[in-house]
PDB file of C-alpha atoms in Angstrom:
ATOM      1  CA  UNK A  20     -42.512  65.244  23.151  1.00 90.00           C
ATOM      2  CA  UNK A  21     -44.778  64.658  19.982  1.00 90.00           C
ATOM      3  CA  UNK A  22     -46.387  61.471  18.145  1.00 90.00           C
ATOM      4  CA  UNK A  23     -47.595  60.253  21.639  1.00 94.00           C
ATOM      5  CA  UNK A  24     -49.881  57.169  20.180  1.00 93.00           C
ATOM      6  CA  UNK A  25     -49.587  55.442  24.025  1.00 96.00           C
ATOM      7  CA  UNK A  26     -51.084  57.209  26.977  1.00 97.00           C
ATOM      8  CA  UNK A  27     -48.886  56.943  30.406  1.00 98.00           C
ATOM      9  CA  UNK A  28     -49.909  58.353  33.698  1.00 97.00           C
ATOM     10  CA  UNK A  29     -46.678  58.657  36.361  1.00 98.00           C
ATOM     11  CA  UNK A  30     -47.184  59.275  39.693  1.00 98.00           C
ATOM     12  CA  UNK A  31     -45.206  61.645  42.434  1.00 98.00           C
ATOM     13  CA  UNK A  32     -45.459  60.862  46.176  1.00 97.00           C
ATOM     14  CA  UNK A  33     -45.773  63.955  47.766  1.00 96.00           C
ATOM     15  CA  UNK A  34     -42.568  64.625  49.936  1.00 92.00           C
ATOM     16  CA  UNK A  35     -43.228  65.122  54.270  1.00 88.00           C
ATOM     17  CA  UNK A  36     -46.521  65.369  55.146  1.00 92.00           C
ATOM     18  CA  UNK A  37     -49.469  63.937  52.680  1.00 96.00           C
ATOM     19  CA  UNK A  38     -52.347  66.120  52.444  1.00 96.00           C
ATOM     20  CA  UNK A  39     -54.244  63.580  51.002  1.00 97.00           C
ATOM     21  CA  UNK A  40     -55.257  65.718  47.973  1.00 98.00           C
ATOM     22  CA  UNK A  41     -53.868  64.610  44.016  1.00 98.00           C
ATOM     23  CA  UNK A  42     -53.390  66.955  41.326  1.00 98.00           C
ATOM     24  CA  UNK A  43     -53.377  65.286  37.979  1.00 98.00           C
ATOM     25  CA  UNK A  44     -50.837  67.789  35.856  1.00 98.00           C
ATOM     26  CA  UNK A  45     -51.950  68.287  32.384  1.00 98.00           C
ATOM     27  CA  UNK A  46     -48.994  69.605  29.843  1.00 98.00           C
ATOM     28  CA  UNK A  47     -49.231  71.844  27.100  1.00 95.00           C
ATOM     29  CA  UNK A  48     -48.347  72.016  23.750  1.00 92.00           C
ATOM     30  CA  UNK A  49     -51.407  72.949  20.985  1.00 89.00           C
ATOM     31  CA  UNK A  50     -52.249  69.394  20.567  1.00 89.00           C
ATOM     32  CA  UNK A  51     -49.022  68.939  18.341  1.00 89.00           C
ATOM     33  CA  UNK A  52     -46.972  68.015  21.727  1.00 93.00           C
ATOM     34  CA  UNK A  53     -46.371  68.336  25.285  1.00 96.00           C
ATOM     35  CA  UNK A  54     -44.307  70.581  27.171  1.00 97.00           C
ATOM     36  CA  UNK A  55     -43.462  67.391  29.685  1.00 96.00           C
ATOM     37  CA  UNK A  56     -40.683  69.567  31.746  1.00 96.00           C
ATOM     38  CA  UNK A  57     -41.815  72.931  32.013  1.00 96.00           C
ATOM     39  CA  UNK A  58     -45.377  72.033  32.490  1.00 96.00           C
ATOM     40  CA  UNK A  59     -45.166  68.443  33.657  1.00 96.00           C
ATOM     41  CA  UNK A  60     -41.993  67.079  35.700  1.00 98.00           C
ATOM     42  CA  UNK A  61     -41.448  70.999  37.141  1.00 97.00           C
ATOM     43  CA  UNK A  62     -44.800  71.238  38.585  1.00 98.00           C
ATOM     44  CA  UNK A  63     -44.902  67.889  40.159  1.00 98.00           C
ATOM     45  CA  UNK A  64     -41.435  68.440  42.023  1.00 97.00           C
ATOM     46  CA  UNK A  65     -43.938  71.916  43.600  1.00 97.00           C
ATOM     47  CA  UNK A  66     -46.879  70.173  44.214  1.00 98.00           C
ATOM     48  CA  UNK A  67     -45.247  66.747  45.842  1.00 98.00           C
ATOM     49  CA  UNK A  68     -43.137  69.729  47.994  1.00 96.00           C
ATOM     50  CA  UNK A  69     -46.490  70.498  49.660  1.00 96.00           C
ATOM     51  CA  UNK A  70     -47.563  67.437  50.362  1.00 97.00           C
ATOM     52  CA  UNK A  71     -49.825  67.113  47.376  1.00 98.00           C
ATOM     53  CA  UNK A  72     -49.859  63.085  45.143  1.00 98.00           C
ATOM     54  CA  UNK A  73     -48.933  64.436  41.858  1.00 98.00           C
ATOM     55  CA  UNK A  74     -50.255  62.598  38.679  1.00 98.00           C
ATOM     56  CA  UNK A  75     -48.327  63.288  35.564  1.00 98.00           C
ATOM     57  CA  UNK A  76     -50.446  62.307  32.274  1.00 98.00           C
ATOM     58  CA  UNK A  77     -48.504  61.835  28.898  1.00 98.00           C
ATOM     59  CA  UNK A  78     -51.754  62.420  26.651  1.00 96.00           C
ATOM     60  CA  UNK A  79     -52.044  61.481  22.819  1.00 94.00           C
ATOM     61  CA  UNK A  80     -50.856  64.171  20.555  1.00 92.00           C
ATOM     62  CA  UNK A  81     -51.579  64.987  18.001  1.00 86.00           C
ATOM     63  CA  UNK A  82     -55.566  65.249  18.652  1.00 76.00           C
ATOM     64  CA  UNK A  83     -57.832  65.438  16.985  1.00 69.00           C
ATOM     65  CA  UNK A  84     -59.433  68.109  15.630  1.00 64.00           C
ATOM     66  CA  UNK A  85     -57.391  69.752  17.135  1.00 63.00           C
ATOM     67  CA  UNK A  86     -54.492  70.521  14.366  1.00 61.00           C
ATOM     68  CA  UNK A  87     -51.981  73.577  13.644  1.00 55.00           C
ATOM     69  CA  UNK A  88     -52.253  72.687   9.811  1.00 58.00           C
ATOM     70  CA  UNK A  89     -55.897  73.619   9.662  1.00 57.00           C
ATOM     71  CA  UNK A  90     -58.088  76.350  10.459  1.00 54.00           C
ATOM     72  CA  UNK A  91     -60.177  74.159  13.750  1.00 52.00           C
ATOM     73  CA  UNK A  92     -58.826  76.011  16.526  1.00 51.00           C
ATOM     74  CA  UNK A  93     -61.465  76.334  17.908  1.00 48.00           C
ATOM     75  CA  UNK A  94     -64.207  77.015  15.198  1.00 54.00           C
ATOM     76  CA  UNK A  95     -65.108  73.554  14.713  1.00 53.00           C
ATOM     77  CA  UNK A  96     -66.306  73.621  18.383  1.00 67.00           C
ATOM     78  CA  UNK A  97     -65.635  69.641  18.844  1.00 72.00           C
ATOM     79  CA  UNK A  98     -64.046  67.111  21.550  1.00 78.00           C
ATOM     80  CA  UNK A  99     -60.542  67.176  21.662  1.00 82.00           C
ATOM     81  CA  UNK A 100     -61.526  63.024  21.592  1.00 88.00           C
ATOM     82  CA  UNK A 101     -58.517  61.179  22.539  1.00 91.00           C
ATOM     83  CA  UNK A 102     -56.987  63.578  24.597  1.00 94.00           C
ATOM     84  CA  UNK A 103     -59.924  64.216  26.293  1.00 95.00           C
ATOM     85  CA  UNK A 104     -60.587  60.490  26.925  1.00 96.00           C
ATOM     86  CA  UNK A 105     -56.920  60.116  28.611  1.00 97.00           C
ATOM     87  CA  UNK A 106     -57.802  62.894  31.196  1.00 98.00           C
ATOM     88  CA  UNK A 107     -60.962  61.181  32.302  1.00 98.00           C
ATOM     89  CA  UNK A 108     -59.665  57.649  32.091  1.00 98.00           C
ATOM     90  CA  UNK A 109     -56.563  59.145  34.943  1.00 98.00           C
ATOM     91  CA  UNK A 110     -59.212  60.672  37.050  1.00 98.00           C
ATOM     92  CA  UNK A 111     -60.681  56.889  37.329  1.00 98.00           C
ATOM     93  CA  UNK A 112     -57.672  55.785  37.504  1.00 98.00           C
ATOM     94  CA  UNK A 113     -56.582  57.711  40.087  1.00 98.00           C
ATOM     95  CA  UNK A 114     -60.000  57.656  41.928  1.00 98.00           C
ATOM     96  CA  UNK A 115     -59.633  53.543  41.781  1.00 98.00           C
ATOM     97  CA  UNK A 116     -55.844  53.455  43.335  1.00 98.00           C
ATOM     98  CA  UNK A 117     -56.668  56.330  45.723  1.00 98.00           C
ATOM     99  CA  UNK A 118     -56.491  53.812  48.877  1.00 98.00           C
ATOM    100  CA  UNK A 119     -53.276  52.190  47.450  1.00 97.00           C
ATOM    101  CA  UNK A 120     -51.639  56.038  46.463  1.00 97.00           C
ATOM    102  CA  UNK A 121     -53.114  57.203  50.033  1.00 97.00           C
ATOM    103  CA  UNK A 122     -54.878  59.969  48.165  1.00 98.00           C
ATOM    104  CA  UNK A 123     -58.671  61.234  49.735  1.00 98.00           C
ATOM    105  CA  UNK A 124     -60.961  59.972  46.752  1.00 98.00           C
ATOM    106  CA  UNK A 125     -62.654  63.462  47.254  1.00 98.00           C
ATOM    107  CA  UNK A 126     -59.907  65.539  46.644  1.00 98.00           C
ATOM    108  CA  UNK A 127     -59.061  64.993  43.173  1.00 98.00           C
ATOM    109  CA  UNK A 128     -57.853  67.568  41.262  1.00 98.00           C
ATOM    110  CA  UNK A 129     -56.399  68.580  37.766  1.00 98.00           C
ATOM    111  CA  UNK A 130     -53.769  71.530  36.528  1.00 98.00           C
ATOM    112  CA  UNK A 131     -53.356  71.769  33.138  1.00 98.00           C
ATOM    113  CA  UNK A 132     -51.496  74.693  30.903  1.00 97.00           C
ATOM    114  CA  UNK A 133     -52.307  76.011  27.353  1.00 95.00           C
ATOM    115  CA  UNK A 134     -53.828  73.060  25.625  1.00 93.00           C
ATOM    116  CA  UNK A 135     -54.097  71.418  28.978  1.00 96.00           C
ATOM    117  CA  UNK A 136     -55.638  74.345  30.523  1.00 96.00           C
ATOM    118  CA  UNK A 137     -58.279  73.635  27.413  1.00 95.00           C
ATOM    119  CA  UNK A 138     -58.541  70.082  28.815  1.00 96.00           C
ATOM    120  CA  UNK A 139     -58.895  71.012  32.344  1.00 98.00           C
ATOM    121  CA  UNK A 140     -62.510  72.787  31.057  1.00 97.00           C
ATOM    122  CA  UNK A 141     -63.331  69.829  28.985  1.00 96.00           C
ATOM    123  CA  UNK A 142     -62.671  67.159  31.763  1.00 98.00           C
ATOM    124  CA  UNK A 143     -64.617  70.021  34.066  1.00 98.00           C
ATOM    125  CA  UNK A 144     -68.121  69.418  32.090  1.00 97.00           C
ATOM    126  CA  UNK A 145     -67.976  66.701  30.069  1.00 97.00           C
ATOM    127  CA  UNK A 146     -66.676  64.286  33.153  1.00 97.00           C
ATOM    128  CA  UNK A 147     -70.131  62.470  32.369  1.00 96.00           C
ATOM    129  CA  UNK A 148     -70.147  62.070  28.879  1.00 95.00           C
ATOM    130  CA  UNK A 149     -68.875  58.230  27.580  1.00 92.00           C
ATOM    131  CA  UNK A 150     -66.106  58.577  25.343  1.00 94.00           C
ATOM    132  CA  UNK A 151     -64.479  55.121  25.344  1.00 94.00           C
ATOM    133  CA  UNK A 152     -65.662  51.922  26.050  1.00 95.00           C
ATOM    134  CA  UNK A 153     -65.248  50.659  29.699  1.00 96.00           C
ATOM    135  CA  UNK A 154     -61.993  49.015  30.211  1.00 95.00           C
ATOM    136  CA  UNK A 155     -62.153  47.647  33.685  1.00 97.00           C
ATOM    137  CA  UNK A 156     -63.526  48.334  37.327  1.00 97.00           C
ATOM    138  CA  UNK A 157     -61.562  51.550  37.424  1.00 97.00           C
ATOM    139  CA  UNK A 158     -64.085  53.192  34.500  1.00 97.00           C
ATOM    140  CA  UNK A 159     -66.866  52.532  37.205  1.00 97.00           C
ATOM    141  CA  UNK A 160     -65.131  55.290  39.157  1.00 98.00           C
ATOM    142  CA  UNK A 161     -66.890  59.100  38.416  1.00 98.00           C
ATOM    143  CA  UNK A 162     -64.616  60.912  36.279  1.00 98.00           C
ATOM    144  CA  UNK A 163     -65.546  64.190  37.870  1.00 98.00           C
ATOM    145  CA  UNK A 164     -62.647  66.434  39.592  1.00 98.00           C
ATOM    146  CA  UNK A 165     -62.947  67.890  42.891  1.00 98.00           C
ATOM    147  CA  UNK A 166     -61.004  70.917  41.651  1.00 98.00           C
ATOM    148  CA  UNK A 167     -59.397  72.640  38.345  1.00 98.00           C
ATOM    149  CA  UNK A 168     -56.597  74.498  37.411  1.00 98.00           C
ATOM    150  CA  UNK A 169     -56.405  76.268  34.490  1.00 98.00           C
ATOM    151  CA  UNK A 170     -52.960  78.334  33.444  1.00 98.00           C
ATOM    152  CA  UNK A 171     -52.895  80.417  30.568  1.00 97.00           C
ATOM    153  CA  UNK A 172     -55.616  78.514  28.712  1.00 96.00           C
ATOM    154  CA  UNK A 173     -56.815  78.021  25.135  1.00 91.00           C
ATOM    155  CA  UNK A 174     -59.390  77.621  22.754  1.00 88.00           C
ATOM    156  CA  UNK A 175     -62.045  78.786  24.756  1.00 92.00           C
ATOM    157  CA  UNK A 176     -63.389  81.838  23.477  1.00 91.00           C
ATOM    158  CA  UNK A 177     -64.583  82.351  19.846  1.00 87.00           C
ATOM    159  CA  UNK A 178     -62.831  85.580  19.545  1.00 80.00           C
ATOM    160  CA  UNK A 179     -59.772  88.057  20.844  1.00 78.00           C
ATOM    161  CA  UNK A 180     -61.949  91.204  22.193  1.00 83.00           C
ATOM    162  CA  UNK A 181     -64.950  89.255  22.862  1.00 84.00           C
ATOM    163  CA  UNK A 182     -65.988  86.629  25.755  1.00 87.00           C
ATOM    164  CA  UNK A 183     -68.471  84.641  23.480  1.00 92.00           C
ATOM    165  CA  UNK A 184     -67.337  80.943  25.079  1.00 94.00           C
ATOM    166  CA  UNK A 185     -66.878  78.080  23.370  1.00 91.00           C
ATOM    167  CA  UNK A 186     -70.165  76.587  22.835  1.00 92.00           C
ATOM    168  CA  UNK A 187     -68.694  72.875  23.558  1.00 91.00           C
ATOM    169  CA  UNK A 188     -67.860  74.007  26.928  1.00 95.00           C
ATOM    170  CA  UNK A 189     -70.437  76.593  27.567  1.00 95.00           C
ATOM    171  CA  UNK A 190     -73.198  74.104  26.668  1.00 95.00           C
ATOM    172  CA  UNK A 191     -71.963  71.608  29.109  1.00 96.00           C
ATOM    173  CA  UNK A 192     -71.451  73.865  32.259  1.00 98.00           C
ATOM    174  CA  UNK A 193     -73.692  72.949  34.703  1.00 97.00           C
ATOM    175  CA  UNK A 194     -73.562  73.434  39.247  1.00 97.00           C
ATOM    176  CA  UNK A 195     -71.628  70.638  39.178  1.00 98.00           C
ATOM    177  CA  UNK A 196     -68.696  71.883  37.196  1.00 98.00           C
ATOM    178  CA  UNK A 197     -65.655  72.151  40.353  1.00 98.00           C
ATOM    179  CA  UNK A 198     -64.433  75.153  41.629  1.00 98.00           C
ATOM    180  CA  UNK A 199     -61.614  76.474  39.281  1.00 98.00           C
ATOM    181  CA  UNK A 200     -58.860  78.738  39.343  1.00 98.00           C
ATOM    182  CA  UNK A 201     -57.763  80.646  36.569  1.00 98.00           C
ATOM    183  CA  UNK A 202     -54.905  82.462  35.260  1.00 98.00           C
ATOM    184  CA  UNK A 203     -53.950  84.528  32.417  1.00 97.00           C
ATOM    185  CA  UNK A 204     -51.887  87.412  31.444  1.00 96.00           C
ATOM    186  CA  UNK A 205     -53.143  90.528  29.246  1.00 95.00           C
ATOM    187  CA  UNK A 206     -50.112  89.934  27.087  1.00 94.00           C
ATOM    188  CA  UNK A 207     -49.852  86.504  26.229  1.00 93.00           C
ATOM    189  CA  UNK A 208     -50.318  86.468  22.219  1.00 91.00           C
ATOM    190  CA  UNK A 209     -50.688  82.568  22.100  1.00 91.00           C
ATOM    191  CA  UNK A 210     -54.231  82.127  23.575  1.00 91.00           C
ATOM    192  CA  UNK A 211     -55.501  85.435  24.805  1.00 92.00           C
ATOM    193  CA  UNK A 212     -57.045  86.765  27.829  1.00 95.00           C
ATOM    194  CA  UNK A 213     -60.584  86.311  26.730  1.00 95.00           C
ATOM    195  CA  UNK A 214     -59.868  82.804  26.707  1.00 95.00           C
ATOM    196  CA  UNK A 215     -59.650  82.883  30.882  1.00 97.00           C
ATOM    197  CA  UNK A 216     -62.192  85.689  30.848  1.00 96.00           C
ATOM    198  CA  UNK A 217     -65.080  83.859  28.667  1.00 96.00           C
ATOM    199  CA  UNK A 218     -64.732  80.524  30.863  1.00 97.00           C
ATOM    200  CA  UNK A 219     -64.753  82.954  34.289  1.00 98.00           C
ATOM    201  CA  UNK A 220     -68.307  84.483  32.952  1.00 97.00           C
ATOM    202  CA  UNK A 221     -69.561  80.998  31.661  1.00 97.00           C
ATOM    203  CA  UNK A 222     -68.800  79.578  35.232  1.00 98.00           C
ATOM    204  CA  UNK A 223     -70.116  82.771  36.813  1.00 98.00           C
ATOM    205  CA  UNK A 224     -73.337  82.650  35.124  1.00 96.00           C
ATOM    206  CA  UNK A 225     -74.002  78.592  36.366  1.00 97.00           C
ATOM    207  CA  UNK A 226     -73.114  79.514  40.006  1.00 98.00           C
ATOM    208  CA  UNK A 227     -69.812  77.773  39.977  1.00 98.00           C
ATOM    209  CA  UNK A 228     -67.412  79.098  42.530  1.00 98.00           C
ATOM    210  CA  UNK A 229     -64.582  80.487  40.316  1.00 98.00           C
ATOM    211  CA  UNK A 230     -61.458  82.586  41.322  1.00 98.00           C
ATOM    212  CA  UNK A 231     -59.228  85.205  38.356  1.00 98.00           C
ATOM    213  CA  UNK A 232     -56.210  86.160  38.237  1.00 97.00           C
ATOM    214  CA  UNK A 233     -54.758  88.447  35.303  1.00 96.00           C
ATOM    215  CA  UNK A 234     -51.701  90.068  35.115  1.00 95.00           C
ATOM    216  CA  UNK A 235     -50.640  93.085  33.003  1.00 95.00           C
ATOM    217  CA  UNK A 236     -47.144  91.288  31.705  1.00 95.00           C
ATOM    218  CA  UNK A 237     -46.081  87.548  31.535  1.00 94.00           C
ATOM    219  CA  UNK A 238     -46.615  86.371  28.108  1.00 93.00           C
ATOM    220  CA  UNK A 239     -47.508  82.280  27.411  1.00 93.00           C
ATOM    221  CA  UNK A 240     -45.878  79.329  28.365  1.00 92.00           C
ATOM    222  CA  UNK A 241     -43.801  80.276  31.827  1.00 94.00           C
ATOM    223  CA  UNK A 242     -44.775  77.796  33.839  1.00 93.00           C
ATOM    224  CA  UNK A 243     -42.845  77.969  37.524  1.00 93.00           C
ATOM    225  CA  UNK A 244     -39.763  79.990  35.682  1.00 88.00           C
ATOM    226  CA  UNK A 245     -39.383  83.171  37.489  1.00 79.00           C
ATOM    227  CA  UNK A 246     -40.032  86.113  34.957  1.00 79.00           C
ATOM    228  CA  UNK A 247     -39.290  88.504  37.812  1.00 89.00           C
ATOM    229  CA  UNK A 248     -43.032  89.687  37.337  1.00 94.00           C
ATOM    230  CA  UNK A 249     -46.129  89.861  39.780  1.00 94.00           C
ATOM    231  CA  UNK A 250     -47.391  86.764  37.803  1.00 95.00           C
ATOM    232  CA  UNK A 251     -44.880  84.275  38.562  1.00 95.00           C
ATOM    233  CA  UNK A 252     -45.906  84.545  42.643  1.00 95.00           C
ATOM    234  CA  UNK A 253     -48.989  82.255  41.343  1.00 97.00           C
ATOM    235  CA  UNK A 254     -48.098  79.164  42.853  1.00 97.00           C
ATOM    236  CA  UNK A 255     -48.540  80.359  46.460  1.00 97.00           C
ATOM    237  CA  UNK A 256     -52.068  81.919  45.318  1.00 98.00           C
ATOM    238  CA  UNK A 257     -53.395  78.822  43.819  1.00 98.00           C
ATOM    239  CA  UNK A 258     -51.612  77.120  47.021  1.00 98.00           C
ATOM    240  CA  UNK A 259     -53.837  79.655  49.032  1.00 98.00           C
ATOM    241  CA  UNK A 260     -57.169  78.982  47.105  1.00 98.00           C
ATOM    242  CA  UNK A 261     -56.215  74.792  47.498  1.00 98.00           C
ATOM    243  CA  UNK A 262     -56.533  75.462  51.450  1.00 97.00           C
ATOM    244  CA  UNK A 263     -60.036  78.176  51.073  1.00 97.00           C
ATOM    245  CA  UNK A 264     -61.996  75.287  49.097  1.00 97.00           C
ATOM    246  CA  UNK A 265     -60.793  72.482  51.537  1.00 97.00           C
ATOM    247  CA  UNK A 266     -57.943  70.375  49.906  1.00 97.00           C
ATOM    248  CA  UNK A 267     -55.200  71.611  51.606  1.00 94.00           C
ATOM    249  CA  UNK A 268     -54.640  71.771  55.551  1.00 85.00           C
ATOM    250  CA  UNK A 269     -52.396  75.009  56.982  1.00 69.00           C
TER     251      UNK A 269
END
């Protein structure tokens, strides 16, 4: 899906027993488009399957700066803008109906791949930062998640072979940034390892609890496909994380 000019957020009820925890799922796609199955309808049918109120956004592509046909990826260093403001206008959102979607206001969460796994750091330490004018009650809400997932992220380091971190995420890391999980493979070509790797020691050095996982083979873009590799077990480890931080019950 491309030329997204209308934000939509769809929600999932989770299926048996409601942990009480929301993930809001973040597709990929470089900014040009989103990868709505693969990383969007596919992981809400996993998370809903464990009891987990699954949020799927539809962000604005393209965004900018954020543009294949120029060389901004990520040297210009700046806010992915209105992308950026979708994500934290669905954590309010979703914070807001939390009673209505019988979702735990504290256990707010967000999972986001590629590009997405770019916006999970962004909405991660710039939850604060006033991007849009207030729209109703719901933008009263704290646009802070209680958790992040990023999957084979981008953008984030300034260089392959080198974990200098973006300085428009590195800047903004602070002790509040959540507890994230991250996950990369050595051979994905698309956004590299040091992407994962540069955000891990960025989070490390602020005292944010953090958890790695890297993987030897996998490539980009695999979402929940099995590759019939070690990687594509890492549902049931961020499953097993979810219940060591508190948002999921055994």
């Amino acid at each position: 899906m491309t030329n997204v000019t209308r934000p939509t957020m769809t929600v999932y009820s989770p299926k048996g027993k409601n942990s009480g925890a929301a993930v809001i799922v973040i597709p990929g796609g470089g900014f040009q488009m989103l990868a709505m199955d693969l990383e969007g309808t596919e992981i809400c049918d996993w998370l809903t399957s464990r009891g987990v109120t699954c949020v799927l956004l539809k962000y604005r592509v393209p965004s900018i700066p954020y543009r294949w046909q120029c060389n901004c990826r990520p040297q210009n260093k700046e806010i992915s803008t209105p992308s950026l403001q979708d994500v934290l206008r669905t954590v309010r959102l979703t914070r807001a109906r939390a009673a209505e979607w019988r979702v735990d206001p504290r256990k707010i969460g967000v999972i986001g791949f590629s590009a997405g796994g770019y916006l999970v750091a962004e909405a991660s330490t710039h939850f604060d930062d006033r991007l849009y004018a207030p729209v109703d009650a719901a933008d009263r809400q704290s646009a802070r998640p209680d958790f992040a997932i990023a999957v084979y992220p981008g953008h984030l380091a300034l260089a392959t072979n080198g974990i200098a971190l973006n300085p428009n995420i590195e800047k903004a890391i602070t002790p509040r940034t959540p507890p994230t999980f991250l996950l990369q493979n050595e051979d994905d070509h698309v956004d590299s390892v040091e992407d994962a790797l540069s955000y891990y020691m960025g989070l490390k050095r602020a005292g944010v609890a953090v958890e790695l996982h890297s993987y030897a083979q996998g490539g980009h873009a695999f979402g929940l496909r099995e590759k019939k590799l070690p990687v594509s077990g890492w549902p049931r480890l961020v499953e097993t994380w979810l219940r060591t931080i508190g948002m999921l019950s055994e």
